[in-house]
GROMACS .gro file of C-alpha atoms in nm:
model
  299
    1UNK     CA    1   0.392   0.511   0.169
    2UNK     CA    2   0.368   0.817   0.307
    3UNK     CA    3   0.620   1.066   0.264
    4UNK     CA    4   0.644   1.197   0.678
    5UNK     CA    5   0.863   1.514   0.713
    6UNK     CA    6   0.695   1.808   0.752
    7UNK     CA    7   0.843   2.190   0.627
    8UNK     CA    8   0.726   2.489   0.817
    9UNK     CA    9   0.751   2.809   0.678
   10UNK     CA   10   0.820   3.161   0.839
   11UNK     CA   11   0.886   3.330   1.158
   12UNK     CA   12   1.152   3.246   1.395
   13UNK     CA   13   1.151   3.566   1.669
   14UNK     CA   14   1.200   3.613   2.043
   15UNK     CA   15   0.895   3.692   2.256
   16UNK     CA   16   0.964   3.938   2.561
   17UNK     CA   17   0.660   3.814   2.795
   18UNK     CA   18   0.702   4.043   3.170
   19UNK     CA   19   1.077   4.091   3.130
   20UNK     CA   20   1.166   3.713   3.018
   21UNK     CA   21   1.288   3.618   2.651
   22UNK     CA   22   1.155   3.316   2.475
   23UNK     CA   23   1.217   3.170   2.197
   24UNK     CA   24   0.916   3.110   1.978
   25UNK     CA   25   0.699   3.251   1.644
   26UNK     CA   26   0.419   2.989   1.526
   27UNK     CA   27   0.550   2.791   1.264
   28UNK     CA   28   0.926   2.713   1.465
   29UNK     CA   29   0.681   2.610   1.792
   30UNK     CA   30   0.471   2.390   1.525
   31UNK     CA   31   0.804   2.213   1.405
   32UNK     CA   32   0.897   2.193   1.767
   33UNK     CA   33   0.595   2.032   1.837
   34UNK     CA   34   0.588   1.817   1.563
   35UNK     CA   35   0.945   1.700   1.682
   36UNK     CA   36   0.798   1.631   2.026
   37UNK     CA   37   0.514   1.415   1.891
   38UNK     CA   38   0.772   1.212   1.673
   39UNK     CA   39   0.786   1.362   1.375
   40UNK     CA   40   1.099   1.484   1.137
   41UNK     CA   41   1.029   1.834   1.090
   42UNK     CA   42   1.261   2.141   0.932
   43UNK     CA   43   1.186   2.551   0.877
   44UNK     CA   44   1.220   2.776   0.624
   45UNK     CA   45   1.348   3.098   0.817
   46UNK     CA   46   1.557   3.349   0.867
   47UNK     CA   47   1.738   3.510   1.163
   48UNK     CA   48   2.018   3.754   1.209
   49UNK     CA   49   2.399   3.757   1.249
   50UNK     CA   50   2.340   3.913   1.582
   51UNK     CA   51   2.364   3.732   1.919
   52UNK     CA   52   1.940   3.643   1.934
   53UNK     CA   53   1.974   3.459   1.611
   54UNK     CA   54   2.255   3.266   1.776
   55UNK     CA   55   2.051   3.194   2.044
   56UNK     CA   56   1.793   3.088   1.816
   57UNK     CA   57   2.005   2.863   1.592
   58UNK     CA   58   2.115   2.717   1.919
   59UNK     CA   59   1.722   2.630   2.057
   60UNK     CA   60   1.624   2.463   1.715
   61UNK     CA   61   1.904   2.249   1.731
   62UNK     CA   62   1.783   2.165   2.108
   63UNK     CA   63   1.435   2.132   2.000
   64UNK     CA   64   1.551   1.900   1.692
   65UNK     CA   65   1.432   2.134   1.429
   66UNK     CA   66   1.630   2.078   1.094
   67UNK     CA   67   1.786   2.395   0.999
   68UNK     CA   68   1.852   2.320   0.620
   69UNK     CA   69   1.661   2.608   0.506
   70UNK     CA   70   1.774   2.827   0.792
   71UNK     CA   71   1.908   3.152   0.635
   72UNK     CA   72   2.120   3.413   0.813
   73UNK     CA   73   2.115   3.778   0.742
   74UNK     CA   74   2.173   4.143   0.821
   75UNK     CA   75   1.863   4.235   0.970
   76UNK     CA   76   1.770   4.184   1.338
   77UNK     CA   77   1.661   3.847   1.469
   78UNK     CA   78   1.272   3.871   1.504
   79UNK     CA   79   1.136   4.002   1.830
   80UNK     CA   80   0.764   4.037   1.989
   81UNK     CA   81   0.686   4.240   2.273
   82UNK     CA   82   0.393   4.035   2.485
   83UNK     CA   83   0.147   4.164   2.717
   84UNK     CA   84  -0.069   3.910   2.907
   85UNK     CA   85  -0.377   3.931   3.066
   86UNK     CA   86  -0.570   3.704   3.229
   87UNK     CA   87  -0.371   3.427   3.029
   88UNK     CA   88  -0.425   3.564   2.698
   89UNK     CA   89  -0.138   3.771   2.502
   90UNK     CA   90  -0.126   4.047   2.297
   91UNK     CA   91   0.155   4.129   2.079
   92UNK     CA   92   0.389   4.449   1.952
   93UNK     CA   93   0.558   4.303   1.673
   94UNK     CA   94   0.905   4.500   1.551
   95UNK     CA   95   0.895   4.525   1.143
   96UNK     CA   96   1.183   4.505   0.914
   97UNK     CA   97   1.333   4.177   1.112
   98UNK     CA   98   1.515   3.906   0.940
   99UNK     CA   99   1.245   3.682   0.854
  100UNK     CA  100   1.072   3.937   0.643
  101UNK     CA  101   1.428   3.825   0.401
  102UNK     CA  102   1.376   3.504   0.347
  103UNK     CA  103   1.543   3.523   0.016
  104UNK     CA  104   1.438   3.274  -0.263
  105UNK     CA  105   1.736   3.230  -0.397
  106UNK     CA  106   1.877   3.062  -0.074
  107UNK     CA  107   1.595   2.758  -0.074
  108UNK     CA  108   1.719   2.446  -0.212
  109UNK     CA  109   1.459   2.303  -0.408
  110UNK     CA  110   1.558   1.970  -0.451
  111UNK     CA  111   1.543   1.943  -0.038
  112UNK     CA  112   1.191   2.013  -0.053
  113UNK     CA  113   1.103   1.706  -0.230
  114UNK     CA  114   1.186   1.523   0.061
  115UNK     CA  115   0.895   1.668   0.259
  116UNK     CA  116   0.559   1.546   0.207
  117UNK     CA  117   0.401   1.804   0.422
  118UNK     CA  118   0.374   2.194   0.442
  119UNK     CA  119   0.249   2.452   0.726
  120UNK     CA  120   0.260   2.869   0.703
  121UNK     CA  121   0.082   3.104   0.856
  122UNK     CA  122   0.051   3.486   0.761
  123UNK     CA  123   0.283   3.715   0.951
  124UNK     CA  124   0.576   3.581   0.763
  125UNK     CA  125   0.441   3.688   0.414
  126UNK     CA  126   0.415   4.042   0.509
  127UNK     CA  127   0.714   4.153   0.344
  128UNK     CA  128   0.741   4.111  -0.065
  129UNK     CA  129   1.066   3.949   0.000
  130UNK     CA  130   0.955   3.649   0.197
  131UNK     CA  131   0.618   3.675   0.047
  132UNK     CA  132   0.835   3.606  -0.286
  133UNK     CA  133   0.963   3.305  -0.093
  134UNK     CA  134   0.674   3.148  -0.048
  135UNK     CA  135   0.543   3.174  -0.371
  136UNK     CA  136   0.838   3.011  -0.483
  137UNK     CA  137   0.811   2.716  -0.297
  138UNK     CA  138   0.511   2.684  -0.381
  139UNK     CA  139   0.539   2.667  -0.729
  140UNK     CA  140   0.829   2.425  -0.649
  141UNK     CA  141   0.729   2.187  -0.415
  142UNK     CA  142   0.515   1.832  -0.472
  143UNK     CA  143   0.338   1.853  -0.078
  144UNK     CA  144   0.070   1.641  -0.021
  145UNK     CA  145  -0.095   1.835   0.240
  146UNK     CA  146  -0.088   2.198   0.267
  147UNK     CA  147  -0.185   2.347   0.632
  148UNK     CA  148  -0.220   2.730   0.608
  149UNK     CA  149  -0.262   2.858   1.004
  150UNK     CA  150  -0.400   3.170   0.955
  151UNK     CA  151  -0.314   3.321   1.289
  152UNK     CA  152  -0.373   3.666   1.206
  153UNK     CA  153  -0.137   3.948   1.416
  154UNK     CA  154  -0.277   4.333   1.372
  155UNK     CA  155  -0.135   4.546   1.080
  156UNK     CA  156   0.057   4.254   0.982
  157UNK     CA  157  -0.231   4.113   0.668
  158UNK     CA  158  -0.367   4.187   0.323
  159UNK     CA  159  -0.638   4.099   0.162
  160UNK     CA  160  -0.388   3.970  -0.111
  161UNK     CA  161  -0.209   3.754   0.131
  162UNK     CA  162  -0.518   3.577   0.252
  163UNK     CA  163  -0.643   3.502  -0.081
  164UNK     CA  164  -0.338   3.391  -0.206
  165UNK     CA  165  -0.306   3.142   0.110
  166UNK     CA  166  -0.627   3.022   0.067
  167UNK     CA  167  -0.500   2.954  -0.264
  168UNK     CA  168  -0.228   2.696  -0.163
  169UNK     CA  169  -0.398   2.487   0.107
  170UNK     CA  170  -0.588   2.167   0.154
  171UNK     CA  171  -0.648   2.267   0.517
  172UNK     CA  172  -0.734   2.552   0.664
  173UNK     CA  173  -0.720   2.633   1.066
  174UNK     CA  174  -0.859   2.983   1.238
  175UNK     CA  175  -0.992   3.073   1.568
  176UNK     CA  176  -1.400   3.196   1.626
  177UNK     CA  177  -1.242   3.545   1.611
  178UNK     CA  178  -1.060   3.545   1.251
  179UNK     CA  179  -1.380   3.391   1.106
  180UNK     CA  180  -1.471   3.782   1.214
  181UNK     CA  181  -1.228   3.910   1.038
  182UNK     CA  182  -1.240   3.759   0.769
  183UNK     CA  183  -1.549   3.698   0.667
  184UNK     CA  184  -1.498   4.143   0.645
  185UNK     CA  185  -1.218   4.118   0.479
  186UNK     CA  186  -1.309   3.867   0.183
  187UNK     CA  187  -1.659   3.907   0.138
  188UNK     CA  188  -1.743   4.239   0.310
  189UNK     CA  189  -1.994   4.146   0.572
  190UNK     CA  190  -1.966   3.994   0.893
  191UNK     CA  191  -2.074   3.624   0.855
  192UNK     CA  192  -2.177   3.367   1.084
  193UNK     CA  193  -1.886   3.017   1.106
  194UNK     CA  194  -2.179   2.841   0.930
  195UNK     CA  195  -2.166   3.089   0.666
  196UNK     CA  196  -1.843   3.135   0.641
  197UNK     CA  197  -1.682   2.797   0.609
  198UNK     CA  198  -1.956   2.693   0.316
  199UNK     CA  199  -1.835   2.991   0.100
  200UNK     CA  200  -1.456   2.943   0.168
  201UNK     CA  201  -1.491   2.583   0.056
  202UNK     CA  202  -1.706   2.696  -0.223
  203UNK     CA  203  -1.476   2.963  -0.348
  204UNK     CA  204  -1.134   2.741  -0.269
  205UNK     CA  205  -1.140   2.376  -0.428
  206UNK     CA  206  -0.828   2.318  -0.338
  207UNK     CA  207  -0.915   2.275   0.076
  208UNK     CA  208  -1.048   1.952   0.209
  209UNK     CA  209  -1.091   2.061   0.552
  210UNK     CA  210  -1.158   2.365   0.789
  211UNK     CA  211  -1.046   2.411   1.121
  212UNK     CA  212  -1.226   2.689   1.350
  213UNK     CA  213  -1.093   2.673   1.686
  214UNK     CA  214  -1.248   2.808   2.016
  215UNK     CA  215  -0.981   2.738   2.317
  216UNK     CA  216  -1.161   2.555   2.580
  217UNK     CA  217  -1.433   2.515   2.391
  218UNK     CA  218  -1.248   2.233   2.153
  219UNK     CA  219  -1.299   2.277   1.784
  220UNK     CA  220  -1.529   2.263   1.461
  221UNK     CA  221  -1.443   2.039   1.213
  222UNK     CA  222  -1.590   2.140   0.837
  223UNK     CA  223  -1.502   1.919   0.558
  224UNK     CA  224  -1.714   1.882   0.213
  225UNK     CA  225  -1.946   1.625   0.354
  226UNK     CA  226  -1.936   1.654   0.740
  227UNK     CA  227  -1.987   1.959   0.974
  228UNK     CA  228  -1.892   1.876   1.361
  229UNK     CA  229  -1.745   2.014   1.696
  230UNK     CA  230  -1.493   1.832   1.896
  231UNK     CA  231  -1.507   1.899   2.262
  232UNK     CA  232  -1.193   1.996   2.488
  233UNK     CA  233  -1.132   1.934   2.870
  234UNK     CA  234  -1.068   2.278   3.009
  235UNK     CA  235  -0.747   2.291   3.186
  236UNK     CA  236  -0.613   2.559   3.393
  237UNK     CA  237  -0.468   2.843   3.239
  238UNK     CA  238  -0.096   2.961   3.298
  239UNK     CA  239  -0.073   3.130   2.924
  240UNK     CA  240  -0.176   3.069   2.642
  241UNK     CA  241   0.100   3.126   2.398
  242UNK     CA  242   0.207   2.866   2.146
  243UNK     CA  243  -0.116   2.629   2.258
  244UNK     CA  244  -0.235   2.692   1.883
  245UNK     CA  245   0.075   2.635   1.750
  246UNK     CA  246   0.098   2.259   1.972
  247UNK     CA  247  -0.314   2.227   1.818
  248UNK     CA  248  -0.164   2.235   1.450
  249UNK     CA  249   0.119   2.027   1.524
  250UNK     CA  250  -0.115   1.734   1.706
  251UNK     CA  251  -0.388   1.769   1.468
  252UNK     CA  252  -0.157   1.759   1.144
  253UNK     CA  253   0.057   1.451   1.289
  254UNK     CA  254  -0.206   1.293   1.374
  255UNK     CA  255  -0.414   1.341   1.045
  256UNK     CA  256  -0.097   1.232   0.831
  257UNK     CA  257  -0.095   0.878   0.979
  258UNK     CA  258  -0.532   0.884   0.993
  259UNK     CA  259  -0.696   1.120   0.755
  260UNK     CA  260  -0.941   1.108   1.019
  261UNK     CA  261  -1.000   1.446   1.140
  262UNK     CA  262  -1.264   1.377   1.392
  263UNK     CA  263  -0.939   1.191   1.600
  264UNK     CA  264  -0.655   1.446   1.501
  265UNK     CA  265  -0.929   1.710   1.706
  266UNK     CA  266  -0.925   1.527   2.026
  267UNK     CA  267  -0.549   1.483   2.003
  268UNK     CA  268  -0.519   1.860   1.884
  269UNK     CA  269  -0.721   1.923   2.176
  270UNK     CA  270  -0.540   1.758   2.432
  271UNK     CA  271  -0.205   1.880   2.335
  272UNK     CA  272  -0.318   2.227   2.296
  273UNK     CA  273  -0.481   2.178   2.642
  274UNK     CA  274  -0.138   2.074   2.823
  275UNK     CA  275   0.069   2.351   2.687
  276UNK     CA  276  -0.204   2.631   2.829
  277UNK     CA  277  -0.143   2.447   3.208
  278UNK     CA  278   0.191   2.525   3.134
  279UNK     CA  279   0.455   2.826   3.074
  280UNK     CA  280   0.636   2.908   2.783
  281UNK     CA  281   0.522   2.805   2.430
  282UNK     CA  282   0.680   2.482   2.389
  283UNK     CA  283   0.712   2.298   2.737
  284UNK     CA  284   0.860   1.981   2.717
  285UNK     CA  285   0.587   1.649   2.727
  286UNK     CA  286   0.639   1.428   2.975
  287UNK     CA  287   0.733   1.111   2.869
  288UNK     CA  288   0.404   0.960   2.968
  289UNK     CA  289   0.241   1.198   2.750
  290UNK     CA  290   0.454   1.188   2.509
  291UNK     CA  291   0.418   0.784   2.507
  292UNK     CA  292   0.028   0.863   2.494
  293UNK     CA  293   0.020   1.099   2.201
  294UNK     CA  294   0.184   0.874   2.060
  295UNK     CA  295  -0.058   0.596   2.101
  296UNK     CA  296  -0.349   0.784   2.022
  297UNK     CA  297  -0.217   0.927   1.685
  298UNK     CA  298  -0.187   0.518   1.559
  299UNK     CA  299  -0.394   0.465   1.237
   0.00000   0.00000   0.00000
């Protein structure tokens, strides 16, 4: 029987966008969208003992994200300045914040066994303390599915972190620009999508599935036996913050039910498209849309 609970690892922070404060961070966005897709999800993270930390805990509670692995520490709660240009975000991310200090000693290993799938990204591995916590979980968890959303942020990753992350995951997702960055970083030359994905699957036998997203162009799926594009419906863009996180949640929710990458990608594109057409990273799904996702993602 499928272990249906999903555990995310990484940053919880506040985005400051055009003078307004928005709760976010890719892993908590992902977990919140998982909950909206009808699946139980929790997060391993750390927030400060400051006012923003208190507000972050309140937001996670409202969103239904499990907090058994949420730590509090003396560092500032994460924060990011986000600048939008034609709906596309650029980021100025504060260093040395609470999620950089996720302590492995604060992780209840017995509870890890309650989760069948695990999601993580790159940013929260930038500091040795949180990186050690990530490695601790990987050594002690028994997840059937491990989803790596590459999600590169400037000056917040190294070759070693990328290599270890690919070594852990069973599914990896990146966008088309990240393919160029990663191929240069890992293989010292800018490679085509085809060449890069073939090389990654050869070098990392643990990976079953690669996803390359292209915004309104949909996504490319490569498994060990298939390679195809799944198109997306073009949507009016309000802002794209959180769209990739929503895609990941809807994709993984469906994949855990069906093991069908094509169907999972169609639903991921649908939910990602909904998010770009709304404001904020975690817009509430209308009931009719929620029901549609539930029906479409059934096995």
